[in-house]
Structure formats: structure tokens, C-alpha cells
Short mmCIF file of C-alpha atoms in Angstrom, two decimals:
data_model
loop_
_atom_site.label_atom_id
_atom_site.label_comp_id
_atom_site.label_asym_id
_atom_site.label_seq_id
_atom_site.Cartn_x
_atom_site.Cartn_y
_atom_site.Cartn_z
CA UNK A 1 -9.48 -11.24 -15.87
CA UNK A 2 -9.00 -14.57 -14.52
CA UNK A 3 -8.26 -12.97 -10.92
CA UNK A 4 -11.36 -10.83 -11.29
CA UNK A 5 -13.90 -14.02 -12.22
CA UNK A 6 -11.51 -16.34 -9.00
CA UNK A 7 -12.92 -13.43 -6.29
CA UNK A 8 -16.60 -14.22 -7.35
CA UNK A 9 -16.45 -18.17 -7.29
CA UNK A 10 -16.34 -20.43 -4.19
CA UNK A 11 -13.98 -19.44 -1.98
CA UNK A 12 -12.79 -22.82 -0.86
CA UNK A 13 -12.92 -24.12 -4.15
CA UNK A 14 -11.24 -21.73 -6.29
CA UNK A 15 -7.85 -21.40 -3.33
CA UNK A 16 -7.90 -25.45 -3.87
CA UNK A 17 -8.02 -25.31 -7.60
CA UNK A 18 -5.16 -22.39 -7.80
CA UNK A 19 -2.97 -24.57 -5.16
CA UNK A 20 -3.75 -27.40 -6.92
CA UNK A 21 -2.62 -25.22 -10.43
CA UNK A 22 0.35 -24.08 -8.43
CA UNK A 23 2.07 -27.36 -7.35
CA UNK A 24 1.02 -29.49 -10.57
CA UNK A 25 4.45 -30.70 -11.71
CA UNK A 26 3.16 -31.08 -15.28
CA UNK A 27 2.80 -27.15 -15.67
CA UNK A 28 5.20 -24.73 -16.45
CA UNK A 29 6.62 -22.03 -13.96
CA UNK A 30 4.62 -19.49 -15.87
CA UNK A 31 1.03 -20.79 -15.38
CA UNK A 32 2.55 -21.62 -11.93
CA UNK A 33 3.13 -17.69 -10.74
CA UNK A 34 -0.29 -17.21 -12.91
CA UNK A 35 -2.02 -19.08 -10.47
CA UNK A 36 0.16 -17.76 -7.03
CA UNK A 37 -0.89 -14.67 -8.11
CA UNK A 38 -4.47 -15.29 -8.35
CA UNK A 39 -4.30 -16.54 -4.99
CA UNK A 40 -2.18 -13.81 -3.34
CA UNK A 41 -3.82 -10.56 -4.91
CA UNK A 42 -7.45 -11.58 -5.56
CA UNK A 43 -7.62 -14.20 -2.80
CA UNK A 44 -5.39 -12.95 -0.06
CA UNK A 45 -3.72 -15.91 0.00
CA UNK A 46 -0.02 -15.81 1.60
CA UNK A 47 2.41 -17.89 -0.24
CA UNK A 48 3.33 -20.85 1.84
CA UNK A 49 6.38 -22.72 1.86
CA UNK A 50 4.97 -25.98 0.31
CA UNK A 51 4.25 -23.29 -2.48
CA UNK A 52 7.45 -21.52 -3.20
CA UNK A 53 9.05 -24.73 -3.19
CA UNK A 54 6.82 -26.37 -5.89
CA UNK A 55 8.20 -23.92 -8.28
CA UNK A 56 11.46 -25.04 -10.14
CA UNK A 57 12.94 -21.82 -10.84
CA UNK A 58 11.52 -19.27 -8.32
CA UNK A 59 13.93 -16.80 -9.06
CA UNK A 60 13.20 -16.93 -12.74
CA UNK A 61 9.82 -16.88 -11.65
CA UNK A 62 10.22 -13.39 -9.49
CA UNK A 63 11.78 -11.88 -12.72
CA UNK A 64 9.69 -12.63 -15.64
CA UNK A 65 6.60 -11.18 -13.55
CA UNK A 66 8.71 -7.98 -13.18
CA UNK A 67 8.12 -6.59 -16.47
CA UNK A 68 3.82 -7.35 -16.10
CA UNK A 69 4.31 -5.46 -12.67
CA UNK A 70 5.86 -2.67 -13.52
CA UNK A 71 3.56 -2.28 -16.88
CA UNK A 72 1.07 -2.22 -14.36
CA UNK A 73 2.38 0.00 -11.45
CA UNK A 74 1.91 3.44 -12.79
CA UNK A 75 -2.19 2.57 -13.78
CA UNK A 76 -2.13 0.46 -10.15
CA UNK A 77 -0.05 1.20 -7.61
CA UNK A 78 -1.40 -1.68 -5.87
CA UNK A 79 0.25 -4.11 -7.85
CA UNK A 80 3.76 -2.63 -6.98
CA UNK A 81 2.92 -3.04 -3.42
CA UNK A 82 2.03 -6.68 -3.60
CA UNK A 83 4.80 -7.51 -5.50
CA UNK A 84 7.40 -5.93 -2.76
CA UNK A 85 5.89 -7.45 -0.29
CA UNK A 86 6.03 -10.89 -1.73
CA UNK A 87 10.13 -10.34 -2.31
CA UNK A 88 9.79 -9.73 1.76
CA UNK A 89 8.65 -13.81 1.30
CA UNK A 90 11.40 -14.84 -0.68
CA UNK A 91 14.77 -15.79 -0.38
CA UNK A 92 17.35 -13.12 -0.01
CA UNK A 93 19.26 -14.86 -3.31
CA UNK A 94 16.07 -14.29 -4.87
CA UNK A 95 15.49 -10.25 -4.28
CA UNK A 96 18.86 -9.74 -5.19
CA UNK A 97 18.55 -11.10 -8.19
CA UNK A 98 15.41 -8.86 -8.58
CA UNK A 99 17.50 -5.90 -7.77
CA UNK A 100 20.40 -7.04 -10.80
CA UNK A 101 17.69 -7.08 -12.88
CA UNK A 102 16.46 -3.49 -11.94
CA UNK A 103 19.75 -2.42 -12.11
CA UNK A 104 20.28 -3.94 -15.59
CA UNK A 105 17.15 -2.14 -16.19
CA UNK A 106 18.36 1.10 -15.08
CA UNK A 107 21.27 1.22 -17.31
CA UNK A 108 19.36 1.00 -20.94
CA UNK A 109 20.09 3.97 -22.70
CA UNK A 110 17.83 3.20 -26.04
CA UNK A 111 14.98 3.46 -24.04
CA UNK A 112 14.63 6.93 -22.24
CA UNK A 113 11.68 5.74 -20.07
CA UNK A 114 13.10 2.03 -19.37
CA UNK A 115 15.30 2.87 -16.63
CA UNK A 116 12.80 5.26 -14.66
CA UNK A 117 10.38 2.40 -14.40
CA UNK A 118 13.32 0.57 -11.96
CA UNK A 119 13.39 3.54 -9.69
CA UNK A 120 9.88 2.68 -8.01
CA UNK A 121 10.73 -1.10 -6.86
CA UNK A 122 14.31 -0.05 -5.67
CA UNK A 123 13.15 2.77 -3.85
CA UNK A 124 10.89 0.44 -2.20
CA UNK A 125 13.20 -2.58 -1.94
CA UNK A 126 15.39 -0.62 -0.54
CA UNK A 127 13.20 -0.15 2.59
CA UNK A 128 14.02 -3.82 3.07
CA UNK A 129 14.49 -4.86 6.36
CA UNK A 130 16.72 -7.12 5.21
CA UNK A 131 20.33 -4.69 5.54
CA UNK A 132 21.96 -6.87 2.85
CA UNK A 133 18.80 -6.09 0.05
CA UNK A 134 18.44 -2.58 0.84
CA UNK A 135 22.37 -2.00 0.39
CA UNK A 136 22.14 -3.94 -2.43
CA UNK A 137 18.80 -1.71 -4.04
CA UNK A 138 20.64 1.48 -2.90
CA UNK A 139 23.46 0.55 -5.07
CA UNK A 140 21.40 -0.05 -7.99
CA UNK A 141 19.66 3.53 -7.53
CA UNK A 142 22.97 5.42 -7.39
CA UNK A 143 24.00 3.64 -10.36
CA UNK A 144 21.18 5.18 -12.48
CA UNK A 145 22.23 8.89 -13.80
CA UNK A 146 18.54 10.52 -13.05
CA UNK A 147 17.48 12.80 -11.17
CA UNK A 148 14.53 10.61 -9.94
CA UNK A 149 17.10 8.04 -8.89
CA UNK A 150 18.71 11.09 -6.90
CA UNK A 151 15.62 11.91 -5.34
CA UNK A 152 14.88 8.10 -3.94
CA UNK A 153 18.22 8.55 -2.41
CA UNK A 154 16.98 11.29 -0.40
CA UNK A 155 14.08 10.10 0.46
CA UNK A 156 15.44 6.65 1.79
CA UNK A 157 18.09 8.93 3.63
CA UNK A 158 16.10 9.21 7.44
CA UNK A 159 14.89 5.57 7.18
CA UNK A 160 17.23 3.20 6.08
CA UNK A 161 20.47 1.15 8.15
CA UNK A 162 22.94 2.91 9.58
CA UNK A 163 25.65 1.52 7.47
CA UNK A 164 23.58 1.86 3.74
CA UNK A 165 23.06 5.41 4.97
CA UNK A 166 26.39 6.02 4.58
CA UNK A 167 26.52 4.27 1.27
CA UNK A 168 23.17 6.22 0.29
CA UNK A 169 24.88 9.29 1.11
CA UNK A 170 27.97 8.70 -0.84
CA UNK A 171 26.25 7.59 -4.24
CA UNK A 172 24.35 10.63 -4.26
CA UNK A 173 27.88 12.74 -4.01
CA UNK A 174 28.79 10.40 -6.51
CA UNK A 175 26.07 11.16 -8.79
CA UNK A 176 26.03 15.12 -8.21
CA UNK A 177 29.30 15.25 -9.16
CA UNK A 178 28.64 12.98 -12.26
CA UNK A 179 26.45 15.90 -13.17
CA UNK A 180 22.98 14.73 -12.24
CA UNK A 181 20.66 17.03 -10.54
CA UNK A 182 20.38 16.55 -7.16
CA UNK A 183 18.27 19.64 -5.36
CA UNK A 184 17.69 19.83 -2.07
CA UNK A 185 14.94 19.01 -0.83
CA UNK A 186 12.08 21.68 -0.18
CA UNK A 187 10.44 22.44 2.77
CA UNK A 188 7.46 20.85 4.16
CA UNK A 189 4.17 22.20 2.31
CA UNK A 190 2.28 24.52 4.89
CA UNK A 191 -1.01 22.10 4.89
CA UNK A 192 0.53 18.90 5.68
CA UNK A 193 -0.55 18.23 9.59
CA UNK A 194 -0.80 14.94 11.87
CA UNK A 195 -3.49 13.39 14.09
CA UNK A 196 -2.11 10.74 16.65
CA UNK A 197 -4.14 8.52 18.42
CA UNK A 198 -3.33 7.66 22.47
CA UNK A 199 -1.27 4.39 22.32
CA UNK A 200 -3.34 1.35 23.17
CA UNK A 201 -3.43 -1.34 26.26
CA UNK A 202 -2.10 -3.10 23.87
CA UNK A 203 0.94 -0.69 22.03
CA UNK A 204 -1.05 0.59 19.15
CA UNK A 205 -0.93 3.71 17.84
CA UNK A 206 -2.61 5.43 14.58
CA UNK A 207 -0.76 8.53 12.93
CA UNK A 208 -3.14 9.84 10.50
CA UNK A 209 -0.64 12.22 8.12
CA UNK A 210 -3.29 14.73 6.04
CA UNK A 211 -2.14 17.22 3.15
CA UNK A 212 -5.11 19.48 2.33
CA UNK A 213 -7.32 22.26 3.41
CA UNK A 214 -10.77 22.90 4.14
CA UNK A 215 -10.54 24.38 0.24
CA UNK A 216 -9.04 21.35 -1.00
CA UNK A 217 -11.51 18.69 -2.72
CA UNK A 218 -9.43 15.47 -2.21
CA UNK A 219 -6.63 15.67 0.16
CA UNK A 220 -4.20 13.29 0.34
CA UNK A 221 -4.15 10.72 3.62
CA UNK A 222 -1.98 8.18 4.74
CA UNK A 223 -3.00 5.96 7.83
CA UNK A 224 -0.29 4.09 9.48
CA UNK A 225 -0.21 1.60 12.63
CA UNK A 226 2.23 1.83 14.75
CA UNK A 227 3.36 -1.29 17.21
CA UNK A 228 5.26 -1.03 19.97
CA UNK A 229 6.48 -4.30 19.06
CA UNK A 230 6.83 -4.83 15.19
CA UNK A 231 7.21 -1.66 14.21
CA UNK A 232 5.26 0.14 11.39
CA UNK A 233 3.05 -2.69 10.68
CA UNK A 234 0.19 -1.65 8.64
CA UNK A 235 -0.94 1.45 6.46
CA UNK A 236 -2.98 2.79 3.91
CA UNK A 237 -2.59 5.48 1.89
CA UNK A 238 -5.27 7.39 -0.70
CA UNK A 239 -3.60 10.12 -3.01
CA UNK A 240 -7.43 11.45 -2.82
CA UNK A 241 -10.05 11.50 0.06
CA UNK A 242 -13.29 13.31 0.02
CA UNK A 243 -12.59 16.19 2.56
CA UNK A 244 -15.98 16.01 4.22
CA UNK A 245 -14.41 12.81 5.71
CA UNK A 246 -11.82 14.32 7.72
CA UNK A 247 -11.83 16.36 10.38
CA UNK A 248 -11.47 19.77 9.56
CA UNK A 249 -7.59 21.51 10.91
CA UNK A 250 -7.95 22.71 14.57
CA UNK A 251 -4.76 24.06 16.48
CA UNK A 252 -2.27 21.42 18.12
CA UNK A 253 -2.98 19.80 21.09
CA UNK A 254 -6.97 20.00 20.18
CA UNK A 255 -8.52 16.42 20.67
CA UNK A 256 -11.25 15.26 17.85
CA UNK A 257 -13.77 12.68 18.72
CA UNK A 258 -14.21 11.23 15.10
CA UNK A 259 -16.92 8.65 15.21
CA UNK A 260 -15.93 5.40 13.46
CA UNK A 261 -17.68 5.00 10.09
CA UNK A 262 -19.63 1.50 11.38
CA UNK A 263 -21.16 3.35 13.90
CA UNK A 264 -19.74 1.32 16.77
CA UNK A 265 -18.06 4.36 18.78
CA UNK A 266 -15.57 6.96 18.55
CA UNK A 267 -11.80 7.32 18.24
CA UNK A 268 -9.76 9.65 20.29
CA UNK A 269 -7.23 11.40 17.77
CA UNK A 270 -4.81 14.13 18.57
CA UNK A 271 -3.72 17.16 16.44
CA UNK A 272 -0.38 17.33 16.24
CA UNK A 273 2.59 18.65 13.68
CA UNK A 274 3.85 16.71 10.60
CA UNK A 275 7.12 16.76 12.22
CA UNK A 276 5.60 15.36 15.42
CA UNK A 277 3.81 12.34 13.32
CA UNK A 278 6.95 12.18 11.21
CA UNK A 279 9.28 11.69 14.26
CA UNK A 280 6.63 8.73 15.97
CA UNK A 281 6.82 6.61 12.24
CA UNK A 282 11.04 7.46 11.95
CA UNK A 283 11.06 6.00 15.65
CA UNK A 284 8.64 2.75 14.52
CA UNK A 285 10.81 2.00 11.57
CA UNK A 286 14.21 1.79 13.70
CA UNK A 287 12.01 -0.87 15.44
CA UNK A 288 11.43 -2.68 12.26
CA UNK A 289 14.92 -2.93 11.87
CA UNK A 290 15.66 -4.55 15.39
CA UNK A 291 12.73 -7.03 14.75
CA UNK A 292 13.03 -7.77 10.94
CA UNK A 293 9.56 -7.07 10.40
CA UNK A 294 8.74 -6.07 6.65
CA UNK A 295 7.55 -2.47 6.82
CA UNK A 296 4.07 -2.06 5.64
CA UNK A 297 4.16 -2.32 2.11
CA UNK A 298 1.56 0.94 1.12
CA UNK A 299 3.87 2.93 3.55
CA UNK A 300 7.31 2.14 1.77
CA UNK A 301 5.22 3.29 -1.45
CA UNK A 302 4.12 6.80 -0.22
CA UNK A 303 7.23 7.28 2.41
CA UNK A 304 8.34 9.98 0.08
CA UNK A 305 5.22 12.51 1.58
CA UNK A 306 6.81 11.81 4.57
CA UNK A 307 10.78 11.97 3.53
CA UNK A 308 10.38 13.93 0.26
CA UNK A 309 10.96 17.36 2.91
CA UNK A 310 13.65 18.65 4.15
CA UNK A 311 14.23 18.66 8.21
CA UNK A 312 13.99 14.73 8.66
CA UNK A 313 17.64 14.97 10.18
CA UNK A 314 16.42 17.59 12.95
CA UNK A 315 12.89 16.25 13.88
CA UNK A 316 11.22 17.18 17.52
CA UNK A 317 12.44 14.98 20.27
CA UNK A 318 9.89 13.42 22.82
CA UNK A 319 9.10 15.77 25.61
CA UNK A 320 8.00 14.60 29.14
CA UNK A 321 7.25 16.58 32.21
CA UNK A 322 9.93 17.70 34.60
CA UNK A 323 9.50 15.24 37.89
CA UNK A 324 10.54 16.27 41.17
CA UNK A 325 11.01 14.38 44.27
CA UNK A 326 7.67 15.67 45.55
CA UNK A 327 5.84 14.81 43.11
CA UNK A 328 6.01 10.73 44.00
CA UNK A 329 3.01 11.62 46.39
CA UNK A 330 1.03 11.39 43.30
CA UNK A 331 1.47 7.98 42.61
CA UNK A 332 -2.08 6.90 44.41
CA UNK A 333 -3.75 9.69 41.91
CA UNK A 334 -2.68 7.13 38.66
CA UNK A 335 -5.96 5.42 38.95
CA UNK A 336 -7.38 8.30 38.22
CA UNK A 337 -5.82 7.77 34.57
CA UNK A 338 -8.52 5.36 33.73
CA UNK A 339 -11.62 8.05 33.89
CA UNK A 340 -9.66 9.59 30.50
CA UNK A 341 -11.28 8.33 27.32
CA UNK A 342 -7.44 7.69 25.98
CA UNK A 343 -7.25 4.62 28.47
CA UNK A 344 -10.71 2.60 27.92
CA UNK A 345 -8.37 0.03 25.69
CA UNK A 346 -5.97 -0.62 28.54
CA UNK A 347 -7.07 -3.72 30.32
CA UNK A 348 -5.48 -6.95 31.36
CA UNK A 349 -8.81 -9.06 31.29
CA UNK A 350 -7.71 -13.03 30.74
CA UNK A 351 -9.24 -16.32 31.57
CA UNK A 352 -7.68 -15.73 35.27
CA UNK A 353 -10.20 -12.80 35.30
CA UNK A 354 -13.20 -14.53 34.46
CA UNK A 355 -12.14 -17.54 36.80
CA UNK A 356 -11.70 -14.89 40.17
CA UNK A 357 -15.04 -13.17 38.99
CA UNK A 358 -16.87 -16.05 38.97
CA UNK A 359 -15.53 -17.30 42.02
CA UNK A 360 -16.00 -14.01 43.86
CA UNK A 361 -19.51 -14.21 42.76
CA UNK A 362 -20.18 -17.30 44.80
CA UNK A 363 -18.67 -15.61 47.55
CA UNK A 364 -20.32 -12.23 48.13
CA UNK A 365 -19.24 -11.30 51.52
CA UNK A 366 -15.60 -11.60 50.25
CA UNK A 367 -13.79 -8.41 50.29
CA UNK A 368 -12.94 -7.20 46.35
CA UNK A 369 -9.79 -5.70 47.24
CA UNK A 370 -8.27 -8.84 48.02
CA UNK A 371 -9.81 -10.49 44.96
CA UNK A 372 -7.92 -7.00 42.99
CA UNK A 373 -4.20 -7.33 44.91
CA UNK A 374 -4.48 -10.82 43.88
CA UNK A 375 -5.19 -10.85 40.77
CA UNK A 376 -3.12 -7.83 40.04
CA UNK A 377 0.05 -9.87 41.38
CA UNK A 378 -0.92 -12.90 39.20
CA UNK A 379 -1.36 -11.10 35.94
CA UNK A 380 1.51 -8.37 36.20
CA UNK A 381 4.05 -10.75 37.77
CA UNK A 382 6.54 -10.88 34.80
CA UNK A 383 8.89 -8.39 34.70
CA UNK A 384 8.96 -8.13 31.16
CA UNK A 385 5.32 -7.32 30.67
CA UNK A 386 5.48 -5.00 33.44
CA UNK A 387 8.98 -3.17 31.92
CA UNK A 388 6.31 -2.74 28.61
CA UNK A 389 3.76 -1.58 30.01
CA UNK A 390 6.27 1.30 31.86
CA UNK A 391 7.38 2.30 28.52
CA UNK A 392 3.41 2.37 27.18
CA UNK A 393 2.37 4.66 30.27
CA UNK A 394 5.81 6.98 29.25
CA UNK A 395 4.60 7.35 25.62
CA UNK A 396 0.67 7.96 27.16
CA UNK A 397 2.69 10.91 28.95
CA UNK A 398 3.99 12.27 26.04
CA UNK A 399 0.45 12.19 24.39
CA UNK A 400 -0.65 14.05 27.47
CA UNK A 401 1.81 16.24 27.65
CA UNK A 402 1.04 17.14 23.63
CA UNK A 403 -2.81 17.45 23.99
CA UNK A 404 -2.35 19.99 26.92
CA UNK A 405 -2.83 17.83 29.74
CA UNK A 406 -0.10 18.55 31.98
CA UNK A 407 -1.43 17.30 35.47
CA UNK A 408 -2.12 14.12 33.44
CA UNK A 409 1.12 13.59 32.06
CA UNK A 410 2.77 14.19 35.13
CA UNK A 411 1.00 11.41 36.95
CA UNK A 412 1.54 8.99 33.47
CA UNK A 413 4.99 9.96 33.92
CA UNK A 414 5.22 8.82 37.83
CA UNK A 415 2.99 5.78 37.28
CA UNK A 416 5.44 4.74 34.37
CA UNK A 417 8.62 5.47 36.99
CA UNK A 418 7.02 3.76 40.07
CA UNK A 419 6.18 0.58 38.18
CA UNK A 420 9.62 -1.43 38.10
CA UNK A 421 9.75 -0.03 41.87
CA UNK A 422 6.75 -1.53 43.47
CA UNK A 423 5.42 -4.71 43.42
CA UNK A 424 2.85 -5.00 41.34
CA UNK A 425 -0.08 -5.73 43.73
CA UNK A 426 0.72 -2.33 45.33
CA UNK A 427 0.99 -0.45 42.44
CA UNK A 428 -1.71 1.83 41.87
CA UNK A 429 -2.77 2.16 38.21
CA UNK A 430 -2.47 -1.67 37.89
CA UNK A 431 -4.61 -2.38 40.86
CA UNK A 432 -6.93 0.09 39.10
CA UNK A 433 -6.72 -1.76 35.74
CA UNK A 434 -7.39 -4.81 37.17
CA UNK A 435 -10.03 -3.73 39.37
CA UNK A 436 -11.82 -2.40 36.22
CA UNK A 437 -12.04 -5.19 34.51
CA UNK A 438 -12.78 -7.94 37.13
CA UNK A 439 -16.21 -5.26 38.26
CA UNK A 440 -16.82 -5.19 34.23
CA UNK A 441 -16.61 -9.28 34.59
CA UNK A 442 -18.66 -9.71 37.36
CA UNK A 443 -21.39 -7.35 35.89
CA UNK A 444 -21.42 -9.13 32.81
CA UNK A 445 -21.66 -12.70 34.89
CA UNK A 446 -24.88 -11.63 36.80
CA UNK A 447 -26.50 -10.30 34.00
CA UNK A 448 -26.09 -13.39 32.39
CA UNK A 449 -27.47 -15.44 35.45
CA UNK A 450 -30.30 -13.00 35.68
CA UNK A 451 -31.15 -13.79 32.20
CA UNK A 452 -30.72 -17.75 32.56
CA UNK A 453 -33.09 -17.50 35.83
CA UNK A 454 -35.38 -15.43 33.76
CA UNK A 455 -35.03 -18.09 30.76
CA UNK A 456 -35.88 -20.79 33.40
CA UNK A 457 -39.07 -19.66 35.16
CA UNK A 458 -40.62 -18.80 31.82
CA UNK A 459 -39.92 -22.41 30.61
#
């Protein structure tokens, strides 16, 4: 209640007053999480480290709001996420003493419906990023004689470390042979598909994963951003979605235009296979791993519609066109890759941009295709960037290659090969890039002078 009345006051006063509340040494650690809590689920408010610190007992703290989260996960899911995600804050001393507790949990016998409650959080913590926690939550799971702590198992199977798979996998022996019911897992329903989005300039990519029909009122949906970089970053996930918002099934490899719901354009999405999407999010959370980047809390929630099938072990690998040597001669044809709607995010455009349009504007009679091999050479001149952007143009041939567009693909696929080859100034596609934005910059810089000459002679 207190939350509820905090998100209609002040903004600016009502975070002071709860930071204030949070680091008063005169109140106790209860009032203290009270308050962090205020601020991090009605305020969105990250805990800082001047925060955490103020508290005397923060692992205390972490479990005597465990039982008030988990009275309120199965009404709010929400709260479950929030509180996994602030363990991903904490200390790892901290979550494991979180897990014990869960554990401890797990093992009540005088209270049949005690120990399912634990299965939730350890499912999730065990998504940890963190190799020691998820062990750690895995081990707490396959103490728990349930069938629903059989089933996390399974579903953590495809997505956890290498070395707690192995643990994962033993447990659940462990447990069938204890005499819990372990099935197998079933097949994939029929109406689950995937739309994929072309991966951005910048290495984003959104997997849309739908479960419903044309006949079905509220299909389920779960949107998740993938990064090239981090990892599965972001999601969010609706157990029901008016159908009328989504676009109805068409065959793979059919591209939907699906107008953004602000009205400010369009977004390119492809229709794909729920093995395909499944295989592009298994491949993002290996990243995670490498990077330590929490996985996006509503996604370690609902990752059992995605790993409560069977065939995770065997999922599609990437396919990419067969090159041959003659096919290099197409390398000058990769500027052609910016007239596809799946490119209009890739740009490089930077203060160096503005600065060469504006100076080619005071030089007109300049020729623009120095102004572009410049520029080009300036921007792309790390080899690091240049290595990513090789792997983004691979992936864009993959998405090709998926919605149909062979010719496409293939030239993705030899702009991606050429690009550690060449310098970048002769490269192609990134002369192309470049050359896109700095005309897009100079357009924009006239117009403006236009309109400040107009501005003046009406004054």
C-alpha cells in the first residue's frame, strides 16, 4: 500500500525520503528492506552500494523478505522476478544463503505445499550466471523428492554451465531412482512458432516466441532481446495477449511488416520455427555466461515454454550459403545491402560525421568520395569493431538465407568474409554505410541553414 501511494507522490522527494528511510541508523533492518523495496519495485530504483551497505545484516535481510515474496509469487509473478534479480545485486555469500534457506524449505514434510513454493526461486536462481549459485540452487532442487523439482531439472538442462549440467543430470538419476517421477519431456505443442527480427547496426535482435492460433483468445508471448554483446538482456513475457495484436501464422521465411503501436514506423519480423528462435536465445545465454551478465529476469521465469520440450539437445544449427571462389566478384554488389529494409539501423553516424559534413558543405566542389574513403577509414579503423561488425553481417546472412533471400545472403556472406581482408576504406558495404549517413548529414545541415536564412530575412 505504501509502494502504491510512493508511485503517485513527488518523484524526487519520495526516492530521497526512502534513501533517507534506508540508511537511518536508528531503524531496524526491517523498515530498512521496507523502504529498498519501495524504491526498487515502485520506483525503479537500483540498489546502490552506499545502500546495501547501510544495512547491518543484509543477508538476514534477503531471507526474512523470502517468505512475503514467495506469499506473493503465485498472485504476482512480478514480485518473484524482482526479487531474483536483486540476489543478481548481492553478494554471492548472500544468495547462497538464500538457496540454504530454500533448501531448508524444501525438506519440510508437515507442510505438503511448503517445499513446492522453493522450487520457483531455485529454478530461477539457478539460471545464475554466477556458476558457483546455480550449482549451489541445482543442488537444492535435486534434494527435494517432487516431481516439480524433477521437472526444473529438465528444464535448466540446455541452459545452464557445463559443469552443473553434469551435476543437474546426475540429481535427476538420483531422484528417479529414489522413486520420484521424472517423465520425459513432451514434444513441442504444434502452435508454438517464432518471429525474429534482422539483427541491428548495433547487435540487436528481437525473438518474439508465440503459442496460439488464430482460434485462440489470449495466446501466450514472450519477447526477448538479444545482444550480441551481453547476451539475453531483456524480455517480457504475458501468459495472455489479445490475438488481434499479433500477427496472424504465415509459412516460414514470410516477412511481416508489423507497425509499432506509437505509430512511429514499422518493424521487420521474420517467421521462423520455435526450434529456430529456441536455438538464437540457447546461443545468447552461452554469451551470458562468458560475460556474467544476469539473464533477463522475466525470461529465467518463463524459460520453461522454451525448455519444458523435448529436442533442446538436437536444435537446428545456423545455415549459411555455400561460397565459391567466384563468387568474390560480388563483393562491389554489398552496397546494395542497404536498399533492404532489414539494414536502415546499420549506420556508423558519430560526431566525426557531422564534423566532415559540415566541412564538406563549405566546400562544394569537393569530391564526396574522398570525403566517404576518409571517413570510412577513420571510423572502421579498429580491428575489433570491424571483426564485430563481420560477425553482425554473418548472422544478417543467416536471416537472409531464412526469409528466402538467397542472392542476399550470399553477398552478406562475402561482405562479412571480405571485411578482415580489405582495408576498410576499400571495402564496399562500409564505404556504403558511411556514405549513407554523411548524404543523410549533409541534408539535414542545409535544411537547417535554409530554415535559419529563412528565420533571418523574416526578422
Amino acid at each position: 500500500a505504501m509502494g502504491a501511494v510512493a508511485s503517485y507522490l513527488d518523484p524526487d522527494e519520495v526516492v530521497m525520503a526512502m534513501r533517507h528511510a534506508v540508511t537511518h541508523p536508528q531503524r531496524t533492518d526491517r523498515g530498512r528492506v521496507g523502504a529498498m523495496t519501495i524504491l526498487e519495485r515502485f520506483l525503479g530504483q537500483t540498489p546502490d552500494d552506499d545502500l546495501l551497505a547501510s544495512l547491518s545484516d543484509p543477508e538476514g535481510v534477503a531471507i526474512s523478505s523470502l517468505e512475503e515474496v514467495l506469499g506473493q509469487a503465485e498472485s504476482s509473478p512480478a514480485t518473484l522476478i524482482h526479487y531474483v534479480e536483486g540476489l543478481d545485486q548481492q553478494e554471492p555469500h548472500i544468495v547462497l544463503a538464500v538457496a540454504g534457506s530454500l533448501q531448508a524449505m524444501g525438506s519440510i514434510s508437515d507442510s505438503p505445499g511448503q517445499p513446492r513454493r522453493a522450487v520457483e526461486p531455485l529454478r530461477m536462481m539457478a539460471q545464475d550466471v554466477r556458476e558457483e549459485i546455480a550449482a549451489e540452487a541445482v543442488r537444492a532442487l535435486g534434494s527435494m523428492r517432487l516431481p516439480e523439482a524433477a521437472r526444473a531439472l529438465q528444464t535448466l538442462l540446455p541452459i545452464v554451465w557445463p559443469s552443473v549440467l553434469a551435476l543437474a543430470e546426475r540429481l535427476l538419476r538420483k531422484l528417479q531412482f529414489s522413486g520420484v517421477e521424472v517423465a520425459p519431456l513432451p514434444a513441442p505443442e504444434p502452435d508454438w512458432r517464432a518471429l525474429i527480427s534482422p539483427l541491428s547496426g548495433l547487435g540487436h535482435q528481437s525473438v518474439w516466441f508465440i503459442q496460439g492460433s488464430r482460434w485462440t483468445e489470449d495466446p501466450r508471448f514472450l519477447n526477448i532481446l538479444l545482444s550480441d554483446r551481453a547476451g539475453a538482456v531483456e524480455a517480457v513475457g504475458h501468459t495472455r495477449v489479445p490475438v488481434q495484436m499479433l500477427p496472424p501464422r504465415q509459412p516460414p521465411g514470410h516477412l511481416h511488416d508489423i507497425a509499432l503501436p506509437d505509430g512511429s514506423g514499422a518493424m521487420l519480423m521474420l517467421e521462423a520455427s520455435f526450434d529456430v528462435g529456441r536455438r538464437l536465445v540457447a546461443d545468447a545465454l552461452a554469451h551470458n555466461l562468458r560475460t556474467q551478465i544476469p539473464v533477463a529476469g522475466p525470461l529465467r521465469l518463463h524459460s520453461p515454454w522454451l525448455w519444458g520440450y523435448a529436442g533442446a539437445d538436437s536444435l537446428p544449427s545456423g545455415e549459411l550459403p555455400d561460397l565459391s571462389p567466384e563468387d568474390e566478384a560480388l563483393l562491389p554488389a554489398s552496397a546494395q545491402l542497404l536498399e533492404h529494409p532489414a539494414f536502415v539501423t546499420w549506420t556508423a553516424r558519430s560526431e566525426a560525421t557531422l564534423q566532415a559534413a559540415a566541412e564538406a558543405l563549405r566546400h562544394p566542389g569537393w569530391d564526396l568520395d574522398i570525403w566517404v574513403k576518409r571517413l570510412t577509414g577513420e571510423l572502421f579503423g579498429e580491428p575489433a569493431m570491424v571483426e564485430v561488425l563481420g560477425k553482425r553481417l554473418e548472422a544478417m546472412s543467416e536471416w537472409l538465407l531464412l526469409a528466402g533471400d538467397g542472392h542476399r545472403a550470399l553477398i552478406a556472406l562475402i561482405a562479412s568474409r571480405a571485411i578482415l581482408a580489405e582495408p576498410p576504406q576499400d571495402h564496399p558495404f562500409l564505404q556504403a554505410v558511411v556514405r549513407r549517413d554523411l548524404e543523410w548529414t549533409l541534408q539535414s545541415l542545409k535544411r537547417n541553414h535554409r530554415l535559419e536564412n529563412e528565420i533571418e530575412q523574416n526578422l
